[in-house]
Amino acid sequence: MVTIRDVAKRAGVGVGTVSRVLNNSANVSAQTRLQVLAVIDELNFRPNPIAQRLPRQETLTIGVILPFFTFPFFVNILEGIHAEISEAGYDLLVMNVDSPEKSEQYFGKAVFGRRFDGVIVVTLPLSDQYVELFAKNDLPVVLVDSFHPQISAITVNNVVGGALATQHLIDKGHTKIAYIGDNQNDLFGFHTTQLRLHGYQQTLRDNGIAPNPNWIFQGNQGKGSGVQGANYLLSQDPTPTAIFAYSDTVALGVVEVAEERGLRYPNDFALIGFDDIEISQYIGLTTVRQPMQEMGKQGARQLINLLAHPSDVKAIELPLQLVERKSTNFIRG
Amino acid sequence: MVTIRDVAKRAGVGVGTVSRVLNNSANVSAQTRLQVLAVIDELNFRPNPIAQRLPRQETLTIGVILPFFTFPFFVNILEGIHAEISEAGYDLLVMNVDSPEKSEQYFGKAVFGRRFDGVIVVTLPLSDQYVELFAKNDLPVVLVDSFHPQISAITVNNVVGGALATQHLIDKGHTKIAYIGDNQNDLFGFHTTQLRLHGYQQTLRDNGIAPNPNWIFQGNQGKGSGVQGANYLLSQDPTPTAIFAYSDTVALGVVEVAEERGLRYPNDFALIGFDDIEISQYIGLTTVRQPMQEMGKQGARQLINLLAHPSDVKAIELPLQLVERKSTNFIRG
DNA sequence: CGCTATAATGGAAACGTTTCCAGTTGCAGA
DNA sequence: TCTGCAACTGGAAACGTTTCCATTATAGCG
């Protein structure tokens, strides 16, 4: 194993000089620099990254705590984060929360484990208690798709999203509009379901439509919510003509039930989702697009900025966009 | 920052003893151990992971080199790897190959960068040159969905997979069967397209059907291959009645074109894909399932085993499974 | 030509662990 | 009581860098 001392000896300089060359520090003469670089090349020397981190008191590692990392929404956010973080030369360590307990566990690990220079938390809420702990340990945090007043956060406005979806259905002539939510995440403390529901109800009222409590269903597990919700709504009398699903995944459950019963959008009913995951374009699902990758990128950028300027806390809200497809386009026969 | 020396001093023992307690080494009396643990708890001491790695000469980090990590196939493999690796207490560093050059770059980084205790390479082929370099640097490698005779590998049999798909279509009464491949990956050196094609041709011949070269199309970009392939096949005379798509993603492109032209499976044509990604169940696509997550898990396990027993090289072949859905089930009207 | 400020340089100390060697202790057996 | 061995313990050295301080060389200036 070639060390910095081998290089120094062979180049006839001190280890400090080699280190300065490696780190592009000032105060190395051009000639010495070239000479050292030649030896580095000759011996094929690469500094040991672990040994570099010890005296620097940095881990050069960023931790990401996120739930369900195989779900398209999270994969896309993660991709954005990953791209920015590795670009900046940091390592990325993913902590995948697949059960509610793990959430606490990873927060603790992040704070006390001395493993990260900074942490990005996706979707999961951060309690005041942990906000304080992170602050006390000088560990910068950024929230993506989650919010806390004292922490840098990248969000979309879910109330507005709910309104966008609902208004679109109203514009298409619907008045009997149902909402299928998803409480799965309540276990983890997400609260986006409530926000979108709020936007939905508000928009109905703004348009002079009284929300019908029988047309609001809260399921508890992604696609399963859609299955349960669709079956529930079909048992109501009257049935709604349009459904706003909490997410595209929930919408998939609705599609499944509809298909079994021989119902097809856009003519038998209208359907709108949320997120715009890849699958949605293939099934012609109208949806509210979240800029997932961009959310990840911006989160990573905020964190990297925070590493240099610890007090530069910012809250950024990214825009949502309605993507209109077949599922809300009633075709007059 | 609390160090091991603070703990030692407060507990009235030597640093060696504290270290032995931390690492559950033998030769610490029960009483001393309890006393040290009490102080660790009292001072809330956590060993600095970076400092541990330096004298141990380990990074406790595994590198994964894989292409397109947002594609469902790779996400699923990655999930399997991640679960096993973090279970074993290692960090996982993902290197996402999204352009052919990056592949080489990451291999070099893995070998020379001194960052990993071991490496998992997914789908990308490993050249003899790198096999030698990895060996020379004592860096264990495992291949997942790729193969090299001197390296531990987890594979499926793509020739058999091609045969499975083709035989299924023949069993359903088809004789005019097309194949749409995907050369995108040729840039990266994948060769699964050729293997599946081989299985397809062999099976046709085994059933006394002469492969028609006009019904073989090699596209070059996932869904795009399907789009191009479908348009090409529809321009042939005669047109095939069944299509075997290299992957589910390619099949999605076929579906898109078919829909535009008012054609629907299973009655207008039959379609079979490969992989069984999540979307396939929603669109009723018959496919050949790869045990993606299991491939990742087994790969990780092999690597962890290799860390302890460097010469225990194994090649494991996992079974494929035909998943029959609507897209190949012609309904007699 | 001497003086001073500045640039360049060498190398010791530090980062926080693990590991190993040299003791020390305690106890069984004679 | 003494001997020998095993169990336990302390702490120095080592891991491979960075950083900082002391020192030397260089250049500019009057």
PDB file of N, CA and C in Angstrom, chain B residues 196-239:
ATOM      1  N   ARG B 196     -31.907 -13.983 -25.229  1.00  0.00           N
ATOM      2  CA  ARG B 196     -33.354 -14.236 -25.328  1.00  0.00           C
ATOM      3  C   ARG B 196     -33.748 -14.507 -26.771  1.00  0.00           C
ATOM      4  N   LEU B 197     -33.126 -13.784 -27.667  1.00  0.00           N
ATOM      5  CA  LEU B 197     -33.366 -14.010 -29.092  1.00  0.00           C
ATOM      6  C   LEU B 197     -32.997 -15.446 -29.471  1.00  0.00           C
ATOM      7  N   HIS B 198     -31.893 -15.883 -28.934  1.00  0.00           N
ATOM      8  CA  HIS B 198     -31.424 -17.239 -29.204  1.00  0.00           C
ATOM      9  C   HIS B 198     -32.447 -18.279 -28.733  1.00  0.00           C
ATOM     10  N   GLY B 199     -32.936 -18.092 -27.515  1.00  0.00           N
ATOM     11  CA  GLY B 199     -33.944 -19.006 -26.986  1.00  0.00           C
ATOM     12  C   GLY B 199     -35.195 -19.005 -27.847  1.00  0.00           C
ATOM     13  N   TYR B 200     -35.554 -17.842 -28.310  1.00  0.00           N
ATOM     14  CA  TYR B 200     -36.733 -17.673 -29.186  1.00  0.00           C
ATOM     15  C   TYR B 200     -36.560 -18.462 -30.483  1.00  0.00           C
ATOM     16  N   GLN B 201     -35.407 -18.268 -31.126  1.00  0.00           N
ATOM     17  CA  GLN B 201     -35.179 -18.939 -32.418  1.00  0.00           C
ATOM     18  C   GLN B 201     -35.112 -20.450 -32.249  1.00  0.00           C
ATOM     19  N   GLN B 202     -34.402 -20.872 -31.223  1.00  0.00           N
ATOM     20  CA  GLN B 202     -34.248 -22.304 -30.975  1.00  0.00           C
ATOM     21  C   GLN B 202     -35.604 -22.970 -30.759  1.00  0.00           C
ATOM     22  N   THR B 203     -36.438 -22.294 -29.974  1.00  0.00           N
ATOM     23  CA  THR B 203     -37.738 -22.877 -29.648  1.00  0.00           C
ATOM     24  C   THR B 203     -38.634 -22.966 -30.889  1.00  0.00           C
ATOM     25  N   LEU B 204     -38.571 -21.937 -31.714  1.00  0.00           N
ATOM     26  CA  LEU B 204     -39.339 -21.988 -32.960  1.00  0.00           C
ATOM     27  C   LEU B 204     -38.923 -23.227 -33.760  1.00  0.00           C
ATOM     28  N   ARG B 205     -37.619 -23.377 -33.934  1.00  0.00           N
ATOM     29  CA  ARG B 205     -37.111 -24.515 -34.711  1.00  0.00           C
ATOM     30  C   ARG B 205     -37.506 -25.834 -34.069  1.00  0.00           C
ATOM     31  N   ASP B 206     -37.373 -25.915 -32.756  1.00  0.00           N
ATOM     32  CA  ASP B 206     -37.735 -27.154 -32.056  1.00  0.00           C
ATOM     33  C   ASP B 206     -39.189 -27.526 -32.303  1.00  0.00           C
ATOM     34  N   ASN B 207     -39.995 -26.518 -32.609  1.00  0.00           N
ATOM     35  CA  ASN B 207     -41.413 -26.775 -32.861  1.00  0.00           C
ATOM     36  C   ASN B 207     -41.712 -26.801 -34.358  1.00  0.00           C
ATOM     37  N   GLY B 208     -40.638 -26.911 -35.122  1.00  0.00           N
ATOM     38  CA  GLY B 208     -40.822 -27.030 -36.562  1.00  0.00           C
ATOM     39  C   GLY B 208     -41.265 -25.743 -37.246  1.00  0.00           C
ATOM     40  N   ILE B 209     -40.976 -24.624 -36.620  1.00  0.00           N
ATOM     41  CA  ILE B 209     -41.325 -23.334 -37.221  1.00  0.00           C
ATOM     42  C   ILE B 209     -40.029 -22.637 -37.655  1.00  0.00           C
ATOM     43  N   ALA B 210     -39.963 -22.196 -38.887  1.00  0.00           N
ATOM     44  CA  ALA B 210     -38.758 -21.509 -39.349  1.00  0.00           C
ATOM     45  C   ALA B 210     -38.806 -20.047 -38.903  1.00  0.00           C
ATOM     46  N   PRO B 211     -37.797 -19.576 -38.180  1.00  0.00           N
ATOM     47  CA  PRO B 211     -37.790 -18.166 -37.781  1.00  0.00           C
ATOM     48  C   PRO B 211     -37.805 -17.269 -39.013  1.00  0.00           C
ATOM     49  N   ASN B 212     -38.665 -16.271 -38.973  1.00  0.00           N
ATOM     50  CA  ASN B 212     -38.758 -15.329 -40.086  1.00  0.00           C
ATOM     51  C   ASN B 212     -37.950 -14.083 -39.756  1.00  0.00           C
ATOM     52  N   PRO B 213     -36.860 -13.852 -40.464  1.00  0.00           N
ATOM     53  CA  PRO B 213     -35.997 -12.709 -40.130  1.00  0.00           C
ATOM     54  C   PRO B 213     -36.719 -11.366 -40.213  1.00  0.00           C
ATOM     55  N   ASN B 214     -37.797 -11.302 -40.978  1.00  0.00           N
ATOM     56  CA  ASN B 214     -38.561 -10.051 -41.056  1.00  0.00           C
ATOM     57  C   ASN B 214     -39.339  -9.760 -39.777  1.00  0.00           C
ATOM     58  N   TRP B 215     -39.427 -10.749 -38.945  1.00  0.00           N
ATOM     59  CA  TRP B 215     -40.177 -10.568 -37.699  1.00  0.00           C
ATOM     60  C   TRP B 215     -39.259 -10.400 -36.495  1.00  0.00           C
ATOM     61  N   ILE B 216     -38.037 -10.089 -36.783  1.00  0.00           N
ATOM     62  CA  ILE B 216     -37.107  -9.810 -35.685  1.00  0.00           C
ATOM     63  C   ILE B 216     -36.681  -8.358 -35.809  1.00  0.00           C
ATOM     64  N   PHE B 217     -36.896  -7.619 -34.737  1.00  0.00           N
ATOM     65  CA  PHE B 217     -36.553  -6.202 -34.769  1.00  0.00           C
ATOM     66  C   PHE B 217     -35.701  -5.869 -33.545  1.00  0.00           C
ATOM     67  N   GLN B 218     -34.608  -5.168 -33.792  1.00  0.00           N
ATOM     68  CA  GLN B 218     -33.791  -4.750 -32.657  1.00  0.00           C
ATOM     69  C   GLN B 218     -33.883  -3.234 -32.515  1.00  0.00           C
ATOM     70  N   GLY B 219     -34.580  -2.795 -31.521  1.00  0.00           N
ATOM     71  CA  GLY B 219     -34.666  -1.353 -31.268  1.00  0.00           C
ATOM     72  C   GLY B 219     -33.489  -0.908 -30.445  1.00  0.00           C
ATOM     73  N   ASN B 220     -33.533   0.326 -30.023  1.00  0.00           N
ATOM     74  CA  ASN B 220     -32.379   0.736 -29.235  1.00  0.00           C
ATOM     75  C   ASN B 220     -32.683   1.562 -28.002  1.00  0.00           C
ATOM     76  N   GLN B 221     -33.914   1.519 -27.518  1.00  0.00           N
ATOM     77  CA  GLN B 221     -34.117   2.326 -26.321  1.00  0.00           C
ATOM     78  C   GLN B 221     -35.419   2.016 -25.600  1.00  0.00           C
ATOM     79  N   GLY B 222     -35.407   0.964 -24.819  1.00  0.00           N
ATOM     80  CA  GLY B 222     -36.521   0.640 -23.923  1.00  0.00           C
ATOM     81  C   GLY B 222     -37.883   0.743 -24.595  1.00  0.00           C
ATOM     82  N   LYS B 223     -38.706   1.618 -24.050  1.00  0.00           N
ATOM     83  CA  LYS B 223     -40.045   1.802 -24.581  1.00  0.00           C
ATOM     84  C   LYS B 223     -39.993   2.178 -26.072  1.00  0.00           C
ATOM     85  N   GLY B 224     -38.990   2.988 -26.429  1.00  0.00           N
ATOM     86  CA  GLY B 224     -38.815   3.392 -27.826  1.00  0.00           C
ATOM     87  C   GLY B 224     -38.646   2.193 -28.746  1.00  0.00           C
ATOM     88  N   SER B 225     -37.930   1.175 -28.287  1.00  0.00           N
ATOM     89  CA  SER B 225     -37.772  -0.032 -29.090  1.00  0.00           C
ATOM     90  C   SER B 225     -39.130  -0.627 -29.402  1.00  0.00           C
ATOM     91  N   GLY B 226     -39.990  -0.629 -28.405  1.00  0.00           N
ATOM     92  CA  GLY B 226     -41.325  -1.188 -28.590  1.00  0.00           C
ATOM     93  C   GLY B 226     -42.116  -0.395 -29.612  1.00  0.00           C
ATOM     94  N   VAL B 227     -41.999   0.927 -29.522  1.00  0.00           N
ATOM     95  CA  VAL B 227     -42.711   1.789 -30.460  1.00  0.00           C
ATOM     96  C   VAL B 227     -42.225   1.538 -31.890  1.00  0.00           C
ATOM     97  N   GLN B 228     -40.912   1.607 -32.049  1.00  0.00           N
ATOM     98  CA  GLN B 228     -40.351   1.364 -33.386  1.00  0.00           C
ATOM     99  C   GLN B 228     -40.682  -0.038 -33.871  1.00  0.00           C
ATOM    100  N   GLY B 229     -40.495  -0.989 -32.987  1.00  0.00           N
ATOM    101  CA  GLY B 229     -40.704  -2.392 -33.364  1.00  0.00           C
ATOM    102  C   GLY B 229     -42.128  -2.649 -33.803  1.00  0.00           C
ATOM    103  N   ALA B 230     -43.073  -2.108 -33.049  1.00  0.00           N
ATOM    104  CA  ALA B 230     -44.485  -2.340 -33.371  1.00  0.00           C
ATOM    105  C   ALA B 230     -44.812  -1.712 -34.725  1.00  0.00           C
ATOM    106  N   ASN B 231     -44.348  -0.493 -34.943  1.00  0.00           N
ATOM    107  CA  ASN B 231     -44.593   0.163 -36.227  1.00  0.00           C
ATOM    108  C   ASN B 231     -43.970  -0.630 -37.374  1.00  0.00           C
ATOM    109  N   TYR B 232     -42.771  -1.117 -37.140  1.00  0.00           N
ATOM    110  CA  TYR B 232     -42.094  -1.911 -38.159  1.00  0.00           C
ATOM    111  C   TYR B 232     -42.893  -3.181 -38.471  1.00  0.00           C
ATOM    112  N   LEU B 233     -43.295  -3.889 -37.440  1.00  0.00           N
ATOM    113  CA  LEU B 233     -43.976  -5.173 -37.647  1.00  0.00           C
ATOM    114  C   LEU B 233     -45.308  -4.986 -38.361  1.00  0.00           C
ATOM    115  N   LEU B 234     -45.972  -3.872 -38.025  1.00  0.00           N
ATOM    116  CA  LEU B 234     -47.264  -3.612 -38.663  1.00  0.00           C
ATOM    117  C   LEU B 234     -47.104  -3.293 -40.148  1.00  0.00           C
ATOM    118  N   SER B 235     -45.883  -2.933 -40.533  1.00  0.00           N
ATOM    119  CA  SER B 235     -45.640  -2.630 -41.949  1.00  0.00           C
ATOM    120  C   SER B 235     -45.255  -3.884 -42.737  1.00  0.00           C
ATOM    121  N   GLN B 236     -45.081  -4.988 -42.040  1.00  0.00           N
ATOM    122  CA  GLN B 236     -44.703  -6.229 -42.715  1.00  0.00           C
ATOM    123  C   GLN B 236     -45.943  -6.919 -43.298  1.00  0.00           C
ATOM    124  N   ASP B 237     -45.669  -7.742 -44.283  1.00  0.00           N
ATOM    125  CA  ASP B 237     -46.762  -8.526 -44.846  1.00  0.00           C
ATOM    126  C   ASP B 237     -46.252  -9.938 -45.085  1.00  0.00           C
ATOM    127  N   PRO B 238     -46.763 -10.944 -44.422  1.00  0.00           N
ATOM    128  CA  PRO B 238     -47.833 -10.853 -43.436  1.00  0.00           C
ATOM    129  C   PRO B 238     -47.336 -10.299 -42.089  1.00  0.00           C
ATOM    130  N   THR B 239     -48.258  -9.827 -41.278  1.00  0.00           N
ATOM    131  CA  THR B 239     -47.898  -9.383 -39.928  1.00  0.00           C
ATOM    132  C   THR B 239     -47.961 -10.577 -38.977  1.00  0.00           C
TER     133      THR B 239
END
